[in-house]
PDB file of C-alpha atoms in Angstrom:
ATOM      1  CA  MET A  13      67.963 -12.415 -35.776  1.00 87.00           C
ATOM      2  CA  ALA A  14      68.068 -12.206 -39.586  1.00 88.00           C
ATOM      3  CA  LEU A  15      66.794 -15.782 -39.836  1.00 87.00           C
ATOM      4  CA  ILE A  16      63.890 -15.084 -37.451  1.00 86.00           C
ATOM      5  CA  VAL A  17      62.882 -11.920 -39.365  1.00 82.00           C
ATOM      6  CA  SER A  18      63.005 -13.798 -42.692  1.00 84.00           C
ATOM      7  CA  LEU A  19      60.778 -16.621 -41.415  1.00 84.00           C
ATOM      8  CA  THR A  20      58.255 -14.126 -40.055  1.00 84.00           C
ATOM      9  CA  VAL A  21      58.063 -12.193 -43.347  1.00 82.00           C
ATOM     10  CA  HIS A  22      57.590 -15.399 -45.364  1.00 82.00           C
ATOM     11  CA  ALA A  23      54.872 -16.609 -42.992  1.00 79.00           C
ATOM     12  CA  VAL A  24      52.939 -13.344 -43.462  1.00 76.00           C
ATOM     13  CA  LEU A  25      53.312 -13.479 -47.241  1.00 77.00           C
ATOM     14  CA  LEU A  26      52.039 -17.080 -47.371  1.00 77.00           C
ATOM     15  CA  THR A  27      48.767 -16.116 -45.604  1.00 72.00           C
ATOM     16  CA  ILE A  28      47.899 -13.526 -48.301  1.00 70.00           C
ATOM     17  CA  ARG A  29      45.644 -14.751 -51.172  1.00 63.00           C
ATOM     18  CA  PHE A  30      45.229 -12.918 -54.479  1.00 61.00           C
ATOM     19  CA  VAL A  31      41.675 -13.257 -55.903  1.00 54.00           C
ATOM     20  CA  SER A  32      39.562 -11.437 -58.497  1.00 56.00           C
ATOM     21  CA  PRO A  33      37.501  -8.425 -57.359  1.00 58.00           C
ATOM     22  CA  GLN A  34      34.197 -10.277 -58.070  1.00 56.00           C
ATOM     23  CA  THR A  35      35.211 -13.232 -55.929  1.00 52.00           C
ATOM     24  CA  PHE A  36      36.341 -10.832 -53.235  1.00 48.00           C
ATOM     25  CA  ASP A  37      32.933  -9.122 -53.320  1.00 54.00           C
ATOM     26  CA  ARG A  38      31.172 -12.468 -53.021  1.00 52.00           C
ATOM     27  CA  LEU A  39      33.275 -13.362 -50.029  1.00 47.00           C
ATOM     28  CA  LEU A  40      32.363 -10.099 -48.337  1.00 47.00           C
ATOM     29  CA  ASN A  41      28.671 -10.562 -49.139  1.00 50.00           C
ATOM     30  CA  ALA A  42      28.486 -14.282 -48.330  1.00 48.00           C
ATOM     31  CA  GLN A  43      25.266 -14.110 -46.339  1.00 49.00           C
ATOM     32  CA  PRO A  44      22.140 -16.302 -46.726  1.00 56.00           C
ATOM     33  CA  LEU A  45      19.490 -14.843 -49.084  1.00 56.00           C
ATOM     34  CA  GLU A  46      15.748 -15.193 -48.534  1.00 57.00           C
ATOM     35  CA  ILE A  47      13.867 -17.173 -51.178  1.00 58.00           C
ATOM     36  CA  ILE A  48      10.842 -15.382 -52.646  1.00 62.00           C
ATOM     37  CA  LEU A  49       8.606 -15.560 -55.740  1.00 62.00           C
ATOM     38  CA  VAL A  50       8.359 -12.667 -58.178  1.00 65.00           C
ATOM     39  CA  ASN A  51       5.695 -11.870 -60.777  1.00 65.00           C
ATOM     40  CA  ALA A  52       7.967 -10.162 -63.362  1.00 67.00           C
ATOM     41  CA  GLN A  53      11.274 -10.660 -65.144  1.00 69.00           C
ATOM     42  CA  THR A  54      13.955  -8.349 -66.602  1.00 71.00           C
ATOM     43  CA  ASP A  55      16.801  -8.980 -69.020  1.00 69.00           C
ATOM     44  CA  GLU A  56      19.069  -6.795 -66.888  1.00 69.00           C
ATOM     45  CA  LYS A  57      20.876  -8.654 -64.121  1.00 69.00           C
ATOM     46  CA  PRO A  58      20.936  -7.003 -60.667  1.00 69.00           C
ATOM     47  CA  GLU A  59      24.205  -5.662 -59.351  1.00 66.00           C
ATOM     48  CA  GLU A  60      23.342  -6.615 -55.793  1.00 68.00           C
ATOM     49  CA  SER A  61      20.811  -9.351 -55.114  1.00 68.00           C
ATOM     50  CA  LYS A  62      18.426  -8.979 -52.203  1.00 68.00           C
ATOM     51  CA  ALA A  63      16.798 -12.394 -52.493  1.00 67.00           C
ATOM     52  CA  LEU A  64      16.617 -15.594 -54.520  1.00 61.00           C
ATOM     53  CA  ALA A  65      13.710 -16.062 -56.913  1.00 67.00           C
ATOM     54  CA  GLN A  66      12.555 -18.253 -59.831  1.00 56.00           C
ATOM     55  CA  VAL A  67      13.736 -15.626 -62.394  1.00 65.00           C
ATOM     56  CA  ALA A  68      16.220 -12.736 -62.428  1.00 72.00           C
ATOM     57  CA  MET A  69      14.821  -9.242 -61.949  1.00 72.00           C
ATOM     58  CA  ALA A  70      16.619  -5.930 -61.479  1.00 68.00           C
ATOM     59  CA  GLY A  71      14.486  -4.228 -58.880  1.00 66.00           C
ATOM     60  CA  GLY A  72      13.570  -0.571 -58.795  1.00 60.00           C
ATOM     61  CA  GLY A  73      11.733   1.934 -56.656  1.00 54.00           C
ATOM     62  CA  ASP A  74      10.900   1.060 -53.101  1.00 53.00           C
ATOM     63  CA  ALA A  75      11.950  -2.587 -53.170  1.00 55.00           C
ATOM     64  CA  ASP A  76      10.773  -3.442 -49.675  1.00 54.00           C
ATOM     65  CA  SER A  77       7.219  -2.168 -50.218  1.00 53.00           C
ATOM     66  CA  GLY A  78       7.056  -4.046 -53.528  1.00 57.00           C
ATOM     67  CA  ARG A  79       7.455  -7.449 -51.892  1.00 59.00           C
ATOM     68  CA  ALA A  80       4.430  -9.492 -50.925  1.00 54.00           C
ATOM     69  CA  THR A  81       3.839 -10.014 -47.220  1.00 51.00           C
ATOM     70  CA  SER A  82       2.867 -13.638 -47.882  1.00 48.00           C
ATOM     71  CA  PRO A  83       5.781 -15.991 -48.618  1.00 48.00           C
ATOM     72  CA  THR A  84       3.701 -17.773 -51.302  1.00 45.00           C
ATOM     73  CA  PRO A  85       1.410 -15.568 -53.394  1.00 45.00           C
ATOM     74  CA  TYR A  86      -1.927 -16.861 -54.701  1.00 43.00           C
ATOM     75  CA  SER A  87      -0.493 -17.505 -58.159  1.00 45.00           C
ATOM     76  CA  ALA A  88       2.035 -19.888 -56.646  1.00 43.00           C
ATOM     77  CA  LEU A  89      -0.544 -21.693 -54.520  1.00 42.00           C
ATOM     78  CA  THR A  90      -2.898 -22.288 -57.456  1.00 43.00           C
ATOM     79  CA  ARG A  91      -2.001 -25.545 -59.149  1.00 44.00           C
ATOM     80  CA  ILE A  92      -1.935 -25.780 -62.920  1.00 44.00           C
ATOM     81  CA  GLY A  93      -5.325 -26.571 -64.381  1.00 47.00           C
ATOM     82  CA  SER A  94      -7.430 -25.670 -61.351  1.00 47.00           C
ATOM     83  CA  ASP A  95      -8.978 -22.622 -63.011  1.00 50.00           C
ATOM     84  CA  SER A  96     -10.132 -24.636 -66.025  1.00 49.00           C
ATOM     85  CA  GLU A  97     -11.472 -27.370 -63.766  1.00 47.00           C
ATOM     86  CA  ASP A  98     -13.425 -24.805 -61.758  1.00 50.00           C
ATOM     87  CA  ALA A  99     -14.790 -23.412 -64.998  1.00 49.00           C
ATOM     88  CA  GLN A 100     -15.928 -26.873 -66.064  1.00 49.00           C
ATOM     89  CA  GLN A 101     -17.615 -27.415 -62.704  1.00 51.00           C
ATOM     90  CA  ARG A 102     -19.430 -24.104 -63.129  1.00 54.00           C
ATOM     91  CA  GLU A 103     -20.542 -25.002 -66.653  1.00 60.00           C
ATOM     92  CA  GLU A 104     -24.294 -24.727 -67.106  1.00 61.00           C
ATOM     93  CA  THR A 105     -26.429 -27.793 -67.610  1.00 64.00           C
ATOM     94  CA  PRO A 106     -28.572 -27.977 -70.775  1.00 68.00           C
ATOM     95  CA  ARG A 107     -31.701 -27.199 -68.765  1.00 69.00           C
ATOM     96  CA  GLU A 108     -30.044 -24.197 -67.092  1.00 74.00           C
ATOM     97  CA  LYS A 109     -28.938 -22.871 -70.487  1.00 77.00           C
ATOM     98  CA  GLN A 110     -32.453 -23.410 -71.792  1.00 77.00           C
ATOM     99  CA  ASN A 111     -34.032 -21.507 -68.907  1.00 79.00           C
ATOM    100  CA  ARG A 112     -31.475 -18.705 -69.186  1.00 83.00           C
ATOM    101  CA  THR A 113     -32.117 -18.335 -72.926  1.00 83.00           C
ATOM    102  CA  LEU A 114     -35.860 -18.206 -72.343  1.00 81.00           C
ATOM    103  CA  ALA A 115     -35.452 -15.586 -69.623  1.00 85.00           C
ATOM    104  CA  GLU A 116     -33.244 -13.446 -71.858  1.00 87.00           C
ATOM    105  CA  LEU A 117     -35.695 -13.694 -74.762  1.00 84.00           C
ATOM    106  CA  ARG A 118     -38.633 -12.781 -72.517  1.00 87.00           C
ATOM    107  CA  LYS A 119     -36.686  -9.756 -71.302  1.00 87.00           C
ATOM    108  CA  VAL A 120     -35.937  -8.636 -74.866  1.00 86.00           C
ATOM    109  CA  VAL A 121     -39.590  -9.003 -75.876  1.00 84.00           C
ATOM    110  CA  ALA A 122     -40.718  -7.059 -72.811  1.00 87.00           C
ATOM    111  CA  GLU A 123     -38.445  -4.157 -73.736  1.00 86.00           C
ATOM    112  CA  TYR A 124     -40.256  -3.610 -77.039  1.00 84.00           C
ATOM    113  CA  PRO A 125     -43.119  -1.104 -76.560  1.00 84.00           C
ATOM    114  CA  LEU A 126     -46.577  -2.188 -77.631  1.00 83.00           C
ATOM    115  CA  PRO A 127     -48.068  -0.138 -80.482  1.00 78.00           C
ATOM    116  CA  ASP A 128     -50.685   2.416 -79.546  1.00 77.00           C
ATOM    117  CA  PRO A 129     -54.045   0.946 -80.687  1.00 76.00           C
ATOM    118  CA  ARG A 130     -55.462   4.453 -81.053  1.00 77.00           C
ATOM    119  CA  LYS A 131     -52.857   5.344 -83.631  1.00 76.00           C
ATOM    120  CA  GLU A 132     -53.942   4.369 -87.126  1.00 75.00           C
ATOM    121  CA  ASN A 133     -50.907   5.273 -89.205  1.00 80.00           C
ATOM    122  CA  LEU A 134     -47.512   4.056 -88.029  1.00 78.00           C
ATOM    123  CA  SER A 135     -44.192   5.381 -89.215  1.00 82.00           C
ATOM    124  CA  PRO A 136     -41.825   3.070 -91.148  1.00 84.00           C
ATOM    125  CA  ASP A 137     -39.615   2.785 -88.060  1.00 83.00           C
ATOM    126  CA  GLU A 138     -42.586   1.855 -85.860  1.00 82.00           C
ATOM    127  CA  ILE A 139     -43.738  -0.725 -88.428  1.00 84.00           C
ATOM    128  CA  ALA A 140     -40.268  -2.305 -88.567  1.00 85.00           C
ATOM    129  CA  GLN A 141     -40.092  -2.336 -84.771  1.00 84.00           C
ATOM    130  CA  GLU A 142     -43.490  -3.992 -84.471  1.00 83.00           C
ATOM    131  CA  GLU A 143     -42.569  -6.644 -87.061  1.00 86.00           C
ATOM    132  CA  LYS A 144     -39.402  -7.435 -85.130  1.00 87.00           C
ATOM    133  CA  ARG A 145     -41.356  -7.656 -81.868  1.00 86.00           C
ATOM    134  CA  LEU A 146     -43.901 -10.044 -83.405  1.00 87.00           C
ATOM    135  CA  LEU A 147     -41.072 -12.202 -84.771  1.00 86.00           C
ATOM    136  CA  LEU A 148     -39.492 -12.415 -81.320  1.00 86.00           C
ATOM    137  CA  VAL A 149     -42.869 -13.242 -79.771  1.00 87.00           C
ATOM    138  CA  GLN A 150     -43.280 -16.066 -82.289  1.00 86.00           C
ATOM    139  CA  GLN A 151     -39.800 -17.410 -81.532  1.00 84.00           C
ATOM    140  CA  LEU A 152     -40.496 -17.236 -77.813  1.00 83.00           C
ATOM    141  CA  ALA A 153     -43.766 -19.131 -78.230  1.00 86.00           C
ATOM    142  CA  GLU A 154     -42.049 -21.870 -80.248  1.00 83.00           C
ATOM    143  CA  MET A 155     -39.269 -22.229 -77.672  1.00 82.00           C
ATOM    144  CA  GLU A 156     -41.757 -22.423 -74.788  1.00 83.00           C
ATOM    145  CA  LYS A 157     -43.718 -25.075 -76.692  1.00 81.00           C
ATOM    146  CA  LEU A 158     -40.578 -27.176 -77.256  1.00 78.00           C
ATOM    147  CA  VAL A 159     -39.592 -26.849 -73.591  1.00 76.00           C
ATOM    148  CA  LYS A 160     -43.074 -27.875 -72.501  1.00 77.00           C
ATOM    149  CA  LEU A 161     -43.001 -30.966 -74.734  1.00 75.00           C
ATOM    150  CA  GLU A 162     -39.540 -31.878 -73.465  1.00 71.00           C
ATOM    151  CA  ASN A 163     -40.614 -31.570 -69.831  1.00 71.00           C
ATOM    152  CA  GLU A 164     -43.732 -33.662 -70.465  1.00 71.00           C
ATOM    153  CA  ARG A 165     -41.758 -36.593 -71.856  1.00 74.00           C
ATOM    154  CA  PRO A 166     -41.571 -39.541 -69.454  1.00 77.00           C
ATOM    155  CA  LYS A 167     -38.324 -39.861 -67.556  1.00 74.00           C
ATOM    156  CA  LYS A 168     -36.726 -43.123 -68.630  1.00 74.00           C
ATOM    157  CA  ARG A 169     -34.148 -44.887 -66.541  1.00 73.00           C
ATOM    158  CA  TYR A 170     -32.148 -47.846 -67.773  1.00 69.00           C
ATOM    159  CA  VAL A 171     -30.819 -49.890 -64.908  1.00 66.00           C
ATOM    160  CA  SER A 172     -27.436 -51.605 -65.054  1.00 64.00           C
ATOM    161  CA  PRO A 173     -25.497 -53.361 -62.265  1.00 58.00           C
ATOM    162  CA  ALA A 174     -23.385 -50.232 -61.663  1.00 56.00           C
ATOM    163  CA  THR A 175     -26.389 -47.948 -61.130  1.00 52.00           C
ATOM    164  CA  GLN A 176     -28.976 -50.086 -59.393  1.00 49.00           C
ATOM    165  CA  ASP A 177     -30.421 -48.741 -56.194  1.00 51.00           C
ATOM    166  CA  SER A 178     -32.352 -50.755 -53.632  1.00 60.00           C
ATOM    167  CA  PRO A 179     -35.943 -49.745 -54.599  1.00 72.00           C
ATOM    168  CA  SER A 180     -35.570 -50.551 -58.304  1.00 83.00           C
ATOM    169  CA  ALA A 181     -33.379 -53.586 -57.580  1.00 83.00           C
ATOM    170  CA  LEU A 182     -36.132 -55.145 -55.449  1.00 86.00           C
ATOM    171  CA  TYR A 183     -38.750 -54.414 -58.102  1.00 90.00           C
ATOM    172  CA  LEU A 184     -36.576 -55.826 -60.890  1.00 90.00           C
ATOM    173  CA  ASP A 185     -35.840 -58.928 -58.847  1.00 89.00           C
ATOM    174  CA  ASN A 186     -39.581 -59.615 -58.736  1.00 91.00           C
ATOM    175  CA  VAL A 187     -39.719 -59.038 -62.504  1.00 94.00           C
ATOM    176  CA  ARG A 188     -36.869 -61.505 -63.007  1.00 93.00           C
ATOM    177  CA  ARG A 189     -38.583 -64.164 -60.886  1.00 93.00           C
ATOM    178  CA  ALA A 190     -41.873 -63.748 -62.744  1.00 95.00           C
ATOM    179  CA  ILE A 191     -40.186 -64.110 -66.143  1.00 96.00           C
ATOM    180  CA  GLU A 192     -38.171 -67.154 -65.039  1.00 96.00           C
ATOM    181  CA  GLU A 193     -41.260 -68.828 -63.593  1.00 95.00           C
ATOM    182  CA  ARG A 194     -43.241 -68.220 -66.771  1.00 96.00           C
ATOM    183  CA  GLY A 195     -40.392 -69.406 -69.006  1.00 95.00           C
ATOM    184  CA  THR A 196     -39.871 -72.577 -66.956  1.00 95.00           C
ATOM    185  CA  THR A 197     -43.540 -73.588 -66.729  1.00 95.00           C
ATOM    186  CA  ARG A 198     -44.098 -72.807 -70.423  1.00 94.00           C
ATOM    187  CA  PHE A 199     -40.735 -73.902 -71.739  1.00 96.00           C
ATOM    188  CA  PRO A 200     -40.298 -73.221 -75.492  1.00 95.00           C
ATOM    189  CA  GLU A 201     -41.174 -76.081 -77.800  1.00 94.00           C
ATOM    190  CA  GLN A 202     -41.456 -76.549 -81.549  1.00 92.00           C
ATOM    191  CA  ASN A 203     -43.000 -79.616 -83.154  1.00 92.00           C
ATOM    192  CA  GLY A 204     -42.937 -81.382 -79.804  1.00 91.00           C
ATOM    193  CA  LYS A 205     -39.230 -80.715 -79.254  1.00 93.00           C
ATOM    194  CA  LYS A 206     -37.828 -78.365 -76.638  1.00 95.00           C
ATOM    195  CA  LEU A 207     -35.803 -75.367 -77.797  1.00 95.00           C
ATOM    196  CA  TYR A 208     -32.545 -74.498 -76.053  1.00 96.00           C
ATOM    197  CA  GLY A 209     -30.358 -71.445 -76.463  1.00 96.00           C
ATOM    198  CA  GLN A 210     -29.255 -68.087 -75.126  1.00 96.00           C
ATOM    199  CA  LEU A 211     -30.257 -64.574 -76.178  1.00 96.00           C
ATOM    200  CA  VAL A 212     -30.065 -60.999 -74.872  1.00 96.00           C
ATOM    201  CA  VAL A 213     -33.304 -59.066 -74.384  1.00 96.00           C
ATOM    202  CA  THR A 214     -34.052 -55.437 -73.468  1.00 95.00           C
ATOM    203  CA  VAL A 215     -37.367 -54.775 -71.720  1.00 96.00           C
ATOM    204  CA  LEU A 216     -39.008 -51.389 -71.067  1.00 95.00           C
ATOM    205  CA  ILE A 217     -41.620 -51.291 -68.285  1.00 96.00           C
ATOM    206  CA  ASN A 218     -44.117 -48.466 -67.702  1.00 95.00           C
ATOM    207  CA  PHE A 219     -44.860 -47.027 -64.252  1.00 94.00           C
ATOM    208  CA  ASP A 220     -48.094 -49.098 -64.018  1.00 95.00           C
ATOM    209  CA  GLY A 221     -46.165 -52.337 -64.570  1.00 95.00           C
ATOM    210  CA  SER A 222     -47.235 -52.813 -68.166  1.00 96.00           C
ATOM    211  CA  ILE A 223     -44.642 -53.773 -70.758  1.00 96.00           C
ATOM    212  CA  LEU A 224     -43.966 -51.117 -73.384  1.00 95.00           C
ATOM    213  CA  GLU A 225     -41.229 -52.758 -75.451  1.00 95.00           C
ATOM    214  CA  VAL A 226     -39.379 -56.045 -75.756  1.00 96.00           C
ATOM    215  CA  ASP A 227     -36.356 -55.933 -78.081  1.00 95.00           C
ATOM    216  CA  ILE A 228     -33.982 -58.758 -78.969  1.00 96.00           C
ATOM    217  CA  GLN A 229     -30.486 -57.298 -78.671  1.00 94.00           C
ATOM    218  CA  ARG A 230     -28.656 -60.523 -79.530  1.00 95.00           C
ATOM    219  CA  SER A 231     -30.479 -63.377 -81.203  1.00 95.00           C
ATOM    220  CA  SER A 232     -30.217 -66.987 -80.105  1.00 95.00           C
ATOM    221  CA  GLY A 233     -29.849 -67.949 -83.744  1.00 94.00           C
ATOM    222  CA  ASN A 234     -33.289 -69.539 -83.721  1.00 95.00           C
ATOM    223  CA  LEU A 235     -36.049 -67.150 -84.795  1.00 94.00           C
ATOM    224  CA  SER A 236     -38.757 -69.295 -83.175  1.00 95.00           C
ATOM    225  CA  LEU A 237     -36.967 -69.234 -79.815  1.00 96.00           C
ATOM    226  CA  ASP A 238     -36.564 -65.438 -80.065  1.00 96.00           C
ATOM    227  CA  ARG A 239     -40.292 -64.945 -80.695  1.00 96.00           C
ATOM    228  CA  ILE A 240     -41.261 -67.300 -77.865  1.00 96.00           C
ATOM    229  CA  ALA A 241     -38.932 -65.423 -75.502  1.00 96.00           C
ATOM    230  CA  GLU A 242     -40.701 -62.152 -76.361  1.00 96.00           C
ATOM    231  CA  ALA A 243     -44.064 -63.811 -75.725  1.00 96.00           C
ATOM    232  CA  ILE A 244     -42.848 -65.109 -72.345  1.00 97.00           C
ATOM    233  CA  VAL A 245     -41.976 -61.592 -71.202  1.00 96.00           C
ATOM    234  CA  TYR A 246     -45.367 -60.193 -72.253  1.00 96.00           C
ATOM    235  CA  ALA A 247     -47.159 -63.114 -70.620  1.00 95.00           C
ATOM    236  CA  ALA A 248     -45.249 -62.626 -67.350  1.00 95.00           C
ATOM    237  CA  GLY A 249     -46.513 -59.052 -67.025  1.00 91.00           C
ATOM    238  CA  PRO A 250     -47.888 -56.769 -65.843  1.00 93.00           C
ATOM    239  CA  PHE A 251     -45.527 -56.513 -62.914  1.00 93.00           C
ATOM    240  CA  GLY A 252     -47.315 -54.066 -60.636  1.00 91.00           C
ATOM    241  CA  TYR A 253     -47.088 -50.314 -60.065  1.00 93.00           C
ATOM    242  CA  PHE A 254     -43.793 -48.635 -59.295  1.00 92.00           C
ATOM    243  CA  THR A 255     -43.225 -47.764 -55.676  1.00 90.00           C
ATOM    244  CA  PRO A 256     -43.216 -44.046 -54.712  1.00 89.00           C
ATOM    245  CA  GLU A 257     -39.435 -44.237 -54.322  1.00 87.00           C
ATOM    246  CA  ILE A 258     -39.041 -45.415 -57.916  1.00 88.00           C
ATOM    247  CA  ARG A 259     -41.582 -42.900 -59.276  1.00 89.00           C
ATOM    248  CA  ARG A 260     -39.528 -40.055 -57.838  1.00 87.00           C
ATOM    249  CA  THR A 261     -36.711 -40.951 -60.238  1.00 85.00           C
ATOM    250  CA  ALA A 262     -38.369 -42.567 -63.252  1.00 88.00           C
ATOM    251  CA  ASP A 263     -41.648 -43.058 -65.097  1.00 92.00           C
ATOM    252  CA  GLN A 264     -40.283 -46.010 -67.031  1.00 93.00           C
ATOM    253  CA  ILE A 265     -37.557 -48.531 -66.281  1.00 92.00           C
ATOM    254  CA  GLY A 266     -35.570 -50.389 -68.906  1.00 92.00           C
ATOM    255  CA  PHE A 267     -33.187 -53.260 -68.345  1.00 92.00           C
ATOM    256  CA  THR A 268     -31.159 -55.677 -70.445  1.00 93.00           C
ATOM    257  CA  SER A 269     -31.000 -59.332 -69.483  1.00 94.00           C
ATOM    258  CA  THR A 270     -29.563 -62.593 -70.761  1.00 95.00           C
ATOM    259  CA  PHE A 271     -32.193 -65.321 -71.257  1.00 97.00           C
ATOM    260  CA  ASP A 272     -30.684 -68.800 -70.984  1.00 96.00           C
ATOM    261  CA  PHE A 273     -33.007 -71.692 -71.862  1.00 96.00           C
ATOM    262  CA  LYS A 274     -31.111 -74.593 -70.311  1.00 95.00           C
ATOM    263  CA  ARG A 275     -31.056 -78.312 -70.988  1.00 93.00           C
ATOM    264  CA  ASP A 276     -32.853 -79.031 -67.697  1.00 93.00           C
ATOM    265  CA  ALA A 277     -35.894 -77.195 -69.156  1.00 93.00           C
ATOM    266  CA  THR A 278     -35.505 -74.088 -66.999  1.00 95.00           C
ATOM    267  CA  LEU A 279     -35.168 -70.425 -67.889  1.00 95.00           C
ATOM    268  CA  VAL A 280     -32.394 -68.532 -66.100  1.00 95.00           C
ATOM    269  CA  THR A 281     -32.126 -64.743 -66.534  1.00 94.00           C
ATOM    270  CA  GLU A 282     -29.107 -62.612 -65.682  1.00 89.00           C
ATOM    271  CA  PHE A 283     -29.365 -58.828 -65.650  1.00 79.00           C
TER     272      PHE A 283
END
């Protein structure tokens, strides 16, 4: 009997574990915590945590009512940089800024009262006010004049392979064929000898098909060949009026092309 009692007592003692109070508390409170996001932080650590978050915060007041109903608040859903990108997308164009500035200046001028023509003698304040109004009117007139000149300038469009559209591409293909035909039939010669070489030319065409400018961007190394190439372009024109589709986007079209005067006495252009 003594042996049985001793074994029982030892078995009970072996099942008892001695741990620190903090560990004991964690064992009692070992329950899953909800993960949330908070919009504040405190240096004080909470005695009893209600949830897991990105920072520590000792709550206060009515904790339940202070928690967002949405599991992910707007600040967490918004990715870094989106606000600045939206601001850039909303940025005004130069023309919009110009129109807004004009509208604001017109409003300021309209707020100044006109002097009474029946009143002969004006007070110093009225004189200063009228001088300021006249100065603003002058500034407004100058701005409107500059805007008018800017809007009246022809819309130029330089076409490159990455920005060609079908209407201008068809027109420019006809231009290319006309220049190549002219350069082949009137192949460059000097002192009875044919001139060969390659150069880069920029051509600006007006809406009526006339040639406004021919500029040598990269010389062939032979001044005579460069001058003959310019003459070939002028002789190949005019190229005909722009189509309505082209006129909707440009009054003038510019393009840059390589002129290759080959050994077989042909001119090959490459835009």
